Amino acid sequence: MSDKEGEAKPPPPGFEISKSRGPFTTRNGPVYRAIETGDIRSGLWVLDRHCNSMGFMHGGMVSAFADGALAWAVWHATHRMSVTLKLTTSYYDTIRPGDWLEAHPRVVSVDDGVVHVEAEMLVGGEKLAARADATFRALRRTSK
């Protein structure tokens, strides 16, 4: 659980706060990344500020979290920054304040700088809440 009104509690074992956060993610996070080499999962404690008026995680926030997690997978596959060309998110269950949400991304293909990725978003690392698939364009630049 987290302090639903305030900040998230520390992440589960094997995760640390993301070191590659832009202004959007910093304001809407915090987002965590798995620390084991080769593990590209991302995580988020769902806080009240991530939720809609019905009391569960806003679909736009689910999509934003998925977009960042998928971009992280693209970085690992290409070692290049990227931009989202297409993102589709499908929702299967509600995500509540206090839930730990994990994205489990997978790179499907990399072809001439176009990267196809997909992810399952799991509550507590187990319950399927959403899926996302996306197409990214890897950029020439490797960092700011």
mmCIF file of N, CA, C and O in Angstrom, residues 61-131:
data_model
loop_
_atom_site.group_PDB
_atom_site.id
_atom_site.type_symbol
_atom_site.label_atom_id
_atom_site.label_comp_id
_atom_site.label_asym_id
_atom_site.label_seq_id
_atom_site.Cartn_x
_atom_site.Cartn_y
_atom_site.Cartn_z
ATOM 1 N N MET A 61 -3.862 7.950 -17.341
ATOM 2 C CA MET A 61 -2.673 7.696 -16.527
ATOM 3 C C MET A 61 -2.149 6.288 -16.787
ATOM 4 O O MET A 61 -0.933 6.079 -16.847
ATOM 5 N N VAL A 62 -3.057 5.323 -16.972
ATOM 6 C CA VAL A 62 -2.631 3.962 -17.318
ATOM 7 C C VAL A 62 -1.854 4.004 -18.633
ATOM 8 O O VAL A 62 -0.781 3.420 -18.757
ATOM 9 N N SER A 63 -2.387 4.738 -19.619
ATOM 10 C CA SER A 63 -1.720 4.856 -20.923
ATOM 11 C C SER A 63 -0.377 5.566 -20.805
ATOM 12 O O SER A 63 0.606 5.158 -21.439
ATOM 13 N N ALA A 64 -0.323 6.627 -20.008
ATOM 14 C CA ALA A 64 0.937 7.354 -19.822
ATOM 15 C C ALA A 64 1.980 6.455 -19.166
ATOM 16 O O ALA A 64 3.155 6.456 -19.571
ATOM 17 N N PHE A 65 1.570 5.688 -18.160
ATOM 18 C CA PHE A 65 2.494 4.754 -17.504
ATOM 19 C C PHE A 65 2.979 3.700 -18.505
ATOM 20 O O PHE A 65 4.167 3.401 -18.585
ATOM 21 N N ALA A 66 2.050 3.147 -19.294
ATOM 22 C CA ALA A 66 2.415 2.145 -20.300
ATOM 23 C C ALA A 66 3.382 2.727 -21.324
ATOM 24 O O ALA A 66 4.373 2.085 -21.690
ATOM 25 N N ASP A 67 3.137 3.956 -21.776
ATOM 26 C CA ASP A 67 3.988 4.606 -22.763
ATOM 27 C C ASP A 67 5.430 4.722 -22.243
ATOM 28 O O ASP A 67 6.383 4.403 -22.949
ATOM 29 N N GLY A 68 5.578 5.138 -21.010
ATOM 30 C CA GLY A 68 6.908 5.248 -20.420
ATOM 31 C C GLY A 68 7.591 3.897 -20.266
ATOM 32 O O GLY A 68 8.785 3.755 -20.528
ATOM 33 N N ALA A 69 6.828 2.889 -19.848
ATOM 34 C CA ALA A 69 7.391 1.546 -19.679
ATOM 35 C C ALA A 69 7.820 0.964 -21.021
ATOM 36 O O ALA A 69 8.873 0.318 -21.121
ATOM 37 N N LEU A 70 7.023 1.198 -22.054
ATOM 38 C CA LEU A 70 7.365 0.703 -23.384
ATOM 39 C C LEU A 70 8.576 1.441 -23.940
ATOM 40 O O LEU A 70 9.452 0.833 -24.577
ATOM 41 N N ALA A 71 8.652 2.750 -23.705
ATOM 42 C CA ALA A 71 9.819 3.522 -24.141
ATOM 43 C C ALA A 71 11.086 3.015 -23.458
ATOM 44 O O ALA A 71 12.160 2.972 -24.066
ATOM 45 N N TRP A 72 10.964 2.617 -22.198
ATOM 46 C CA TRP A 72 12.101 2.051 -21.467
ATOM 47 C C TRP A 72 12.578 0.762 -22.142
ATOM 48 O O TRP A 72 13.775 0.519 -22.289
ATOM 49 N N ALA A 73 11.634 -0.066 -22.589
ATOM 50 C CA ALA A 73 11.982 -1.296 -23.299
ATOM 51 C C ALA A 73 12.672 -0.983 -24.626
ATOM 52 O O ALA A 73 13.629 -1.662 -25.013
ATOM 53 N N VAL A 74 12.208 0.061 -25.320
ATOM 54 C CA VAL A 74 12.841 0.478 -26.572
ATOM 55 C C VAL A 74 14.277 0.913 -26.299
ATOM 56 O O VAL A 74 15.202 0.564 -27.048
ATOM 57 N N TRP A 75 14.484 1.673 -25.229
ATOM 58 C CA TRP A 75 15.839 2.104 -24.867
ATOM 59 C C TRP A 75 16.756 0.894 -24.676
ATOM 60 O O TRP A 75 17.884 0.861 -25.162
ATOM 61 N N HIS A 76 16.258 -0.111 -23.966
ATOM 62 C CA HIS A 76 17.073 -1.302 -23.730
ATOM 63 C C HIS A 76 17.394 -2.043 -25.019
ATOM 64 O O HIS A 76 18.479 -2.613 -25.155
ATOM 65 N N ALA A 77 16.476 -2.035 -25.972
ATOM 66 C CA ALA A 77 16.692 -2.753 -27.233
ATOM 67 C C ALA A 77 17.606 -1.998 -28.193
ATOM 68 O O ALA A 77 18.343 -2.621 -28.959
ATOM 69 N N THR A 78 17.568 -0.658 -28.152
ATOM 70 C CA THR A 78 18.272 0.132 -29.166
ATOM 71 C C THR A 78 19.368 1.035 -28.608
ATOM 72 O O THR A 78 20.197 1.522 -29.373
ATOM 73 N N HIS A 79 19.331 1.312 -27.304
ATOM 74 C CA HIS A 79 20.216 2.290 -26.659
ATOM 75 C C HIS A 79 20.079 3.663 -27.316
ATOM 76 O O HIS A 79 21.051 4.420 -27.400
ATOM 77 N N ARG A 80 18.855 3.956 -27.759
ATOM 78 C CA ARG A 80 18.543 5.260 -28.359
ATOM 79 C C ARG A 80 17.226 5.769 -27.793
ATOM 80 O O ARG A 80 16.336 4.995 -27.459
ATOM 81 N N MET A 81 17.140 7.089 -27.683
ATOM 82 C CA MET A 81 15.881 7.703 -27.290
ATOM 83 C C MET A 81 14.867 7.441 -28.402
ATOM 84 O O MET A 81 15.245 7.103 -29.532
ATOM 85 N N SER A 82 13.579 7.595 -28.096
ATOM 86 C CA SER A 82 12.552 7.287 -29.082
ATOM 87 C C SER A 82 11.333 8.165 -28.891
ATOM 88 O O SER A 82 11.177 8.819 -27.858
ATOM 89 N N VAL A 83 10.489 8.158 -29.900
ATOM 90 C CA VAL A 83 9.193 8.835 -29.820
ATOM 91 C C VAL A 83 8.107 7.814 -30.154
ATOM 92 O O VAL A 83 8.321 6.895 -30.944
ATOM 93 N N THR A 84 6.956 7.993 -29.539
ATOM 94 C CA THR A 84 5.826 7.109 -29.766
ATOM 95 C C THR A 84 5.144 7.479 -31.074
ATOM 96 O O THR A 84 4.776 8.638 -31.286
ATOM 97 N N LEU A 85 4.969 6.500 -31.942
ATOM 98 C CA LEU A 85 4.219 6.709 -33.179
ATOM 99 C C LEU A 85 2.771 6.263 -33.030
ATOM 100 O O LEU A 85 1.864 6.866 -33.600
ATOM 101 N N LYS A 86 2.550 5.185 -32.257
ATOM 102 C CA LYS A 86 1.205 4.644 -32.037
ATOM 103 C C LYS A 86 1.193 3.954 -30.681
ATOM 104 O O LYS A 86 2.148 3.258 -30.330
ATOM 105 N N LEU A 87 0.115 4.147 -29.944
ATOM 106 C CA LEU A 87 -0.059 3.463 -28.660
ATOM 107 C C LEU A 87 -1.514 3.055 -28.534
ATOM 108 O O LEU A 87 -2.415 3.892 -28.685
ATOM 109 N N THR A 88 -1.744 1.779 -28.259
ATOM 110 C CA THR A 88 -3.092 1.268 -28.028
ATOM 111 C C THR A 88 -3.119 0.629 -26.649
ATOM 112 O O THR A 88 -2.240 -0.185 -26.329
ATOM 113 N N THR A 89 -4.093 1.003 -25.846
ATOM 114 C CA THR A 89 -4.229 0.437 -24.508
ATOM 115 C C THR A 89 -5.593 -0.209 -24.380
ATOM 116 O O THR A 89 -6.607 0.395 -24.747
ATOM 117 N N SER A 90 -5.629 -1.421 -23.883
ATOM 118 C CA SER A 90 -6.873 -2.152 -23.615
ATOM 119 C C SER A 90 -6.979 -2.356 -22.112
ATOM 120 O O SER A 90 -5.995 -2.717 -21.459
ATOM 121 N N TYR A 91 -8.173 -2.147 -21.576
ATOM 122 C CA TYR A 91 -8.395 -2.198 -20.129
ATOM 123 C C TYR A 91 -9.226 -3.422 -19.770
ATOM 124 O O TYR A 91 -10.227 -3.704 -20.418
ATOM 125 N N TYR A 92 -8.812 -4.132 -18.706
ATOM 126 C CA TYR A 92 -9.496 -5.355 -18.309
ATOM 127 C C TYR A 92 -10.053 -5.319 -16.891
ATOM 128 O O TYR A 92 -10.949 -6.078 -16.573
ATOM 129 N N ASP A 93 -9.493 -4.478 -16.042
ATOM 130 C CA ASP A 93 -9.940 -4.430 -14.650
ATOM 131 C C ASP A 93 -9.586 -3.062 -14.076
ATOM 132 O O ASP A 93 -8.729 -2.365 -14.613
ATOM 133 N N THR A 94 -10.247 -2.688 -12.992
ATOM 134 C CA THR A 94 -9.936 -1.415 -12.351
ATOM 135 C C THR A 94 -8.645 -1.548 -11.541
ATOM 136 O O THR A 94 -8.275 -2.635 -11.092
ATOM 137 N N ILE A 95 -7.979 -0.409 -11.393
ATOM 138 C CA ILE A 95 -6.746 -0.313 -10.625
ATOM 139 C C ILE A 95 -7.013 0.733 -9.548
ATOM 140 O O ILE A 95 -7.397 1.864 -9.862
ATOM 141 N N ARG A 96 -6.849 0.378 -8.310
ATOM 142 C CA ARG A 96 -7.267 1.211 -7.175
ATOM 143 C C ARG A 96 -6.098 1.925 -6.506
ATOM 144 O O ARG A 96 -4.952 1.455 -6.576
ATOM 145 N N PRO A 97 -6.385 3.028 -5.808
ATOM 146 C CA PRO A 97 -5.339 3.678 -5.005
ATOM 147 C C PRO A 97 -4.739 2.669 -4.024
ATOM 148 O O PRO A 97 -5.461 1.858 -3.439
ATOM 149 N N GLY A 98 -3.434 2.710 -3.900
ATOM 150 C CA GLY A 98 -2.731 1.766 -3.030
ATOM 151 C C GLY A 98 -2.231 0.541 -3.753
ATOM 152 O O GLY A 98 -1.410 -0.198 -3.212
ATOM 153 N N ASP A 99 -2.716 0.303 -4.985
ATOM 154 C CA ASP A 99 -2.239 -0.846 -5.766
ATOM 155 C C ASP A 99 -0.827 -0.594 -6.282
ATOM 156 O O ASP A 99 -0.472 0.535 -6.632
ATOM 157 N N TRP A 100 -0.043 -1.661 -6.361
ATOM 158 C CA TRP A 100 1.249 -1.636 -7.047
ATOM 159 C C TRP A 100 0.980 -2.128 -8.461
ATOM 160 O O TRP A 100 0.510 -3.239 -8.665
ATOM 161 N N LEU A 101 1.255 -1.272 -9.449
ATOM 162 C CA LEU A 101 1.043 -1.620 -10.848
ATOM 163 C C LEU A 101 2.392 -1.856 -11.506
ATOM 164 O O LEU A 101 3.281 -1.005 -11.410
ATOM 165 N N GLU A 102 2.541 -3.001 -12.155
ATOM 166 C CA GLU A 102 3.765 -3.331 -12.869
ATOM 167 C C GLU A 102 3.494 -3.460 -14.352
ATOM 168 O O GLU A 102 2.498 -4.067 -14.752
ATOM 169 N N ALA A 103 4.380 -2.914 -15.161
ATOM 170 C CA ALA A 103 4.355 -3.131 -16.603
ATOM 171 C C ALA A 103 5.419 -4.163 -16.931
ATOM 172 O O ALA A 103 6.564 -4.046 -16.498
ATOM 173 N N HIS A 104 5.012 -5.168 -17.691
ATOM 174 C CA HIS A 104 5.913 -6.230 -18.138
ATOM 175 C C HIS A 104 6.045 -6.124 -19.657
ATOM 176 O O HIS A 104 5.291 -6.759 -20.392
ATOM 177 N N PRO A 105 6.994 -5.298 -20.133
ATOM 178 C CA PRO A 105 7.108 -5.079 -21.578
ATOM 179 C C PRO A 105 7.909 -6.165 -22.287
ATOM 180 O O PRO A 105 8.707 -6.879 -21.674
ATOM 181 N N ARG A 106 7.669 -6.241 -23.589
ATOM 182 C CA ARG A 106 8.389 -7.169 -24.461
ATOM 183 C C ARG A 106 8.581 -6.492 -25.808
ATOM 184 O O ARG A 106 7.641 -5.940 -26.378
ATOM 185 N N VAL A 107 9.810 -6.513 -26.297
ATOM 186 C CA VAL A 107 10.099 -5.990 -27.632
ATOM 187 C C VAL A 107 9.720 -7.063 -28.642
ATOM 188 O O VAL A 107 10.208 -8.194 -28.572
ATOM 189 N N VAL A 108 8.826 -6.710 -29.558
ATOM 190 C CA VAL A 108 8.345 -7.647 -30.565
ATOM 191 C C VAL A 108 9.271 -7.650 -31.779
ATOM 192 O O VAL A 108 9.645 -8.711 -32.283
ATOM 193 N N SER A 109 9.655 -6.450 -32.245
ATOM 194 C CA SER A 109 10.551 -6.373 -33.402
ATOM 195 C C SER A 109 11.232 -5.019 -33.453
ATOM 196 O O SER A 109 10.719 -4.024 -32.938
ATOM 197 N N VAL A 110 12.398 -5.015 -34.087
ATOM 198 C CA VAL A 110 13.154 -3.794 -34.355
ATOM 199 C C VAL A 110 13.540 -3.860 -35.831
ATOM 200 O O VAL A 110 14.210 -4.805 -36.252
ATOM 201 N N ASP A 111 13.075 -2.865 -36.609
ATOM 202 C CA ASP A 111 13.346 -2.873 -38.038
ATOM 203 C C ASP A 111 13.606 -1.459 -38.529
ATOM 204 O O ASP A 111 12.685 -0.636 -38.553
ATOM 205 N N ASP A 112 14.861 -1.169 -38.868
ATOM 206 C CA ASP A 112 15.244 0.124 -39.434
ATOM 207 C C ASP A 112 14.772 1.299 -38.565
ATOM 208 O O ASP A 112 14.223 2.276 -39.053
ATOM 209 N N GLY A 113 14.982 1.174 -37.264
ATOM 210 C CA GLY A 113 14.635 2.253 -36.339
ATOM 211 C C GLY A 113 13.188 2.284 -35.886
ATOM 212 O O GLY A 113 12.807 3.119 -35.070
ATOM 213 N N VAL A 114 12.357 1.380 -36.391
ATOM 214 C CA VAL A 114 10.966 1.267 -35.941
ATOM 215 C C VAL A 114 10.884 0.068 -35.002
ATOM 216 O O VAL A 114 11.287 -1.043 -35.361
ATOM 217 N N VAL A 115 10.368 0.315 -33.808
ATOM 218 C CA VAL A 115 10.347 -0.712 -32.767
ATOM 219 C C VAL A 115 8.900 -0.973 -32.356
ATOM 220 O O VAL A 115 8.158 -0.046 -32.012
ATOM 221 N N HIS A 116 8.502 -2.243 -32.400
ATOM 222 C CA HIS A 116 7.174 -2.665 -31.955
ATOM 223 C C HIS A 116 7.338 -3.319 -30.590
ATOM 224 O O HIS A 116 8.183 -4.213 -30.425
ATOM 225 N N VAL A 117 6.539 -2.855 -29.631
ATOM 226 C CA VAL A 117 6.611 -3.358 -28.262
ATOM 227 C C VAL A 117 5.207 -3.598 -27.726
ATOM 228 O O VAL A 117 4.228 -3.025 -28.229
ATOM 229 N N GLU A 118 5.122 -4.427 -26.702
ATOM 230 C CA GLU A 118 3.847 -4.681 -26.036
ATOM 231 C C GLU A 118 4.115 -4.894 -24.550
ATOM 232 O O GLU A 118 5.251 -5.168 -24.157
ATOM 233 N N ALA A 119 3.075 -4.737 -23.758
ATOM 234 C CA ALA A 119 3.234 -4.941 -22.314
ATOM 235 C C ALA A 119 1.913 -5.360 -21.692
ATOM 236 O O ALA A 119 0.837 -4.956 -22.153
ATOM 237 N N GLU A 120 2.033 -6.157 -20.655
ATOM 238 C CA GLU A 120 0.911 -6.437 -19.779
ATOM 239 C C GLU A 120 1.102 -5.587 -18.537
ATOM 240 O O GLU A 120 2.217 -5.453 -18.041
ATOM 241 N N MET A 121 0.009 -4.966 -18.051
ATOM 242 C CA MET A 121 0.042 -4.213 -16.809
ATOM 243 C C MET A 121 -0.669 -5.055 -15.749
ATOM 244 O O MET A 121 -1.853 -5.358 -15.894
ATOM 245 N N LEU A 122 0.093 -5.408 -14.704
ATOM 246 C CA LEU A 122 -0.391 -6.327 -13.689
ATOM 247 C C LEU A 122 -0.461 -5.647 -12.330
ATOM 248 O O LEU A 122 0.497 -4.985 -11.919
ATOM 249 N N VAL A 123 -1.570 -5.812 -11.639
ATOM 250 C CA VAL A 123 -1.706 -5.318 -10.269
ATOM 251 C C VAL A 123 -1.066 -6.352 -9.350
ATOM 252 O O VAL A 123 -1.373 -7.549 -9.441
ATOM 253 N N GLY A 124 -0.159 -5.869 -8.505
ATOM 254 C CA GLY A 124 0.531 -6.762 -7.585
ATOM 255 C C GLY A 124 1.413 -7.774 -8.299
ATOM 256 O O GLY A 124 1.764 -8.797 -7.720
ATOM 257 N N GLY A 125 1.752 -7.513 -9.551
ATOM 258 C CA GLY A 125 2.590 -8.421 -10.311
ATOM 259 C C GLY A 125 1.866 -9.662 -10.792
ATOM 260 O O GLY A 125 2.476 -10.541 -11.384
ATOM 261 N N GLU A 126 0.524 -9.737 -10.565
ATOM 262 C CA GLU A 126 -0.208 -10.963 -10.891
ATOM 263 C C GLU A 126 -1.500 -10.745 -11.673
ATOM 264 O O GLU A 126 -1.745 -11.451 -12.647
ATOM 265 N N LYS A 127 -2.343 -9.804 -11.256
ATOM 266 C CA LYS A 127 -3.676 -9.654 -11.843
ATOM 267 C C LYS A 127 -3.629 -8.747 -13.075
ATOM 268 O O LYS A 127 -3.253 -7.585 -12.975
ATOM 269 N N LEU A 128 -4.025 -9.279 -14.238
ATOM 270 C CA LEU A 128 -4.011 -8.505 -15.466
ATOM 271 C C LEU A 128 -5.054 -7.390 -15.389
ATOM 272 O O LEU A 128 -6.244 -7.638 -15.221
ATOM 273 N N ALA A 129 -4.585 -6.141 -15.516
ATOM 274 C CA ALA A 129 -5.481 -4.980 -15.480
ATOM 275 C C ALA A 129 -5.579 -4.300 -16.841
ATOM 276 O O ALA A 129 -6.600 -3.719 -17.174
ATOM 277 N N ALA A 130 -4.500 -4.362 -17.632
ATOM 278 C CA ALA A 130 -4.488 -3.710 -18.948
ATOM 279 C C ALA A 130 -3.367 -4.302 -19.788
ATOM 280 O O ALA A 130 -2.446 -4.935 -19.264
ATOM 281 N N ARG A 131 -3.490 -4.077 -21.096
ATOM 282 C CA ARG A 131 -2.428 -4.418 -22.039
ATOM 283 C C ARG A 131 -2.195 -3.216 -22.924
ATOM 284 O O ARG A 131 -3.114 -2.439 -23.196
#
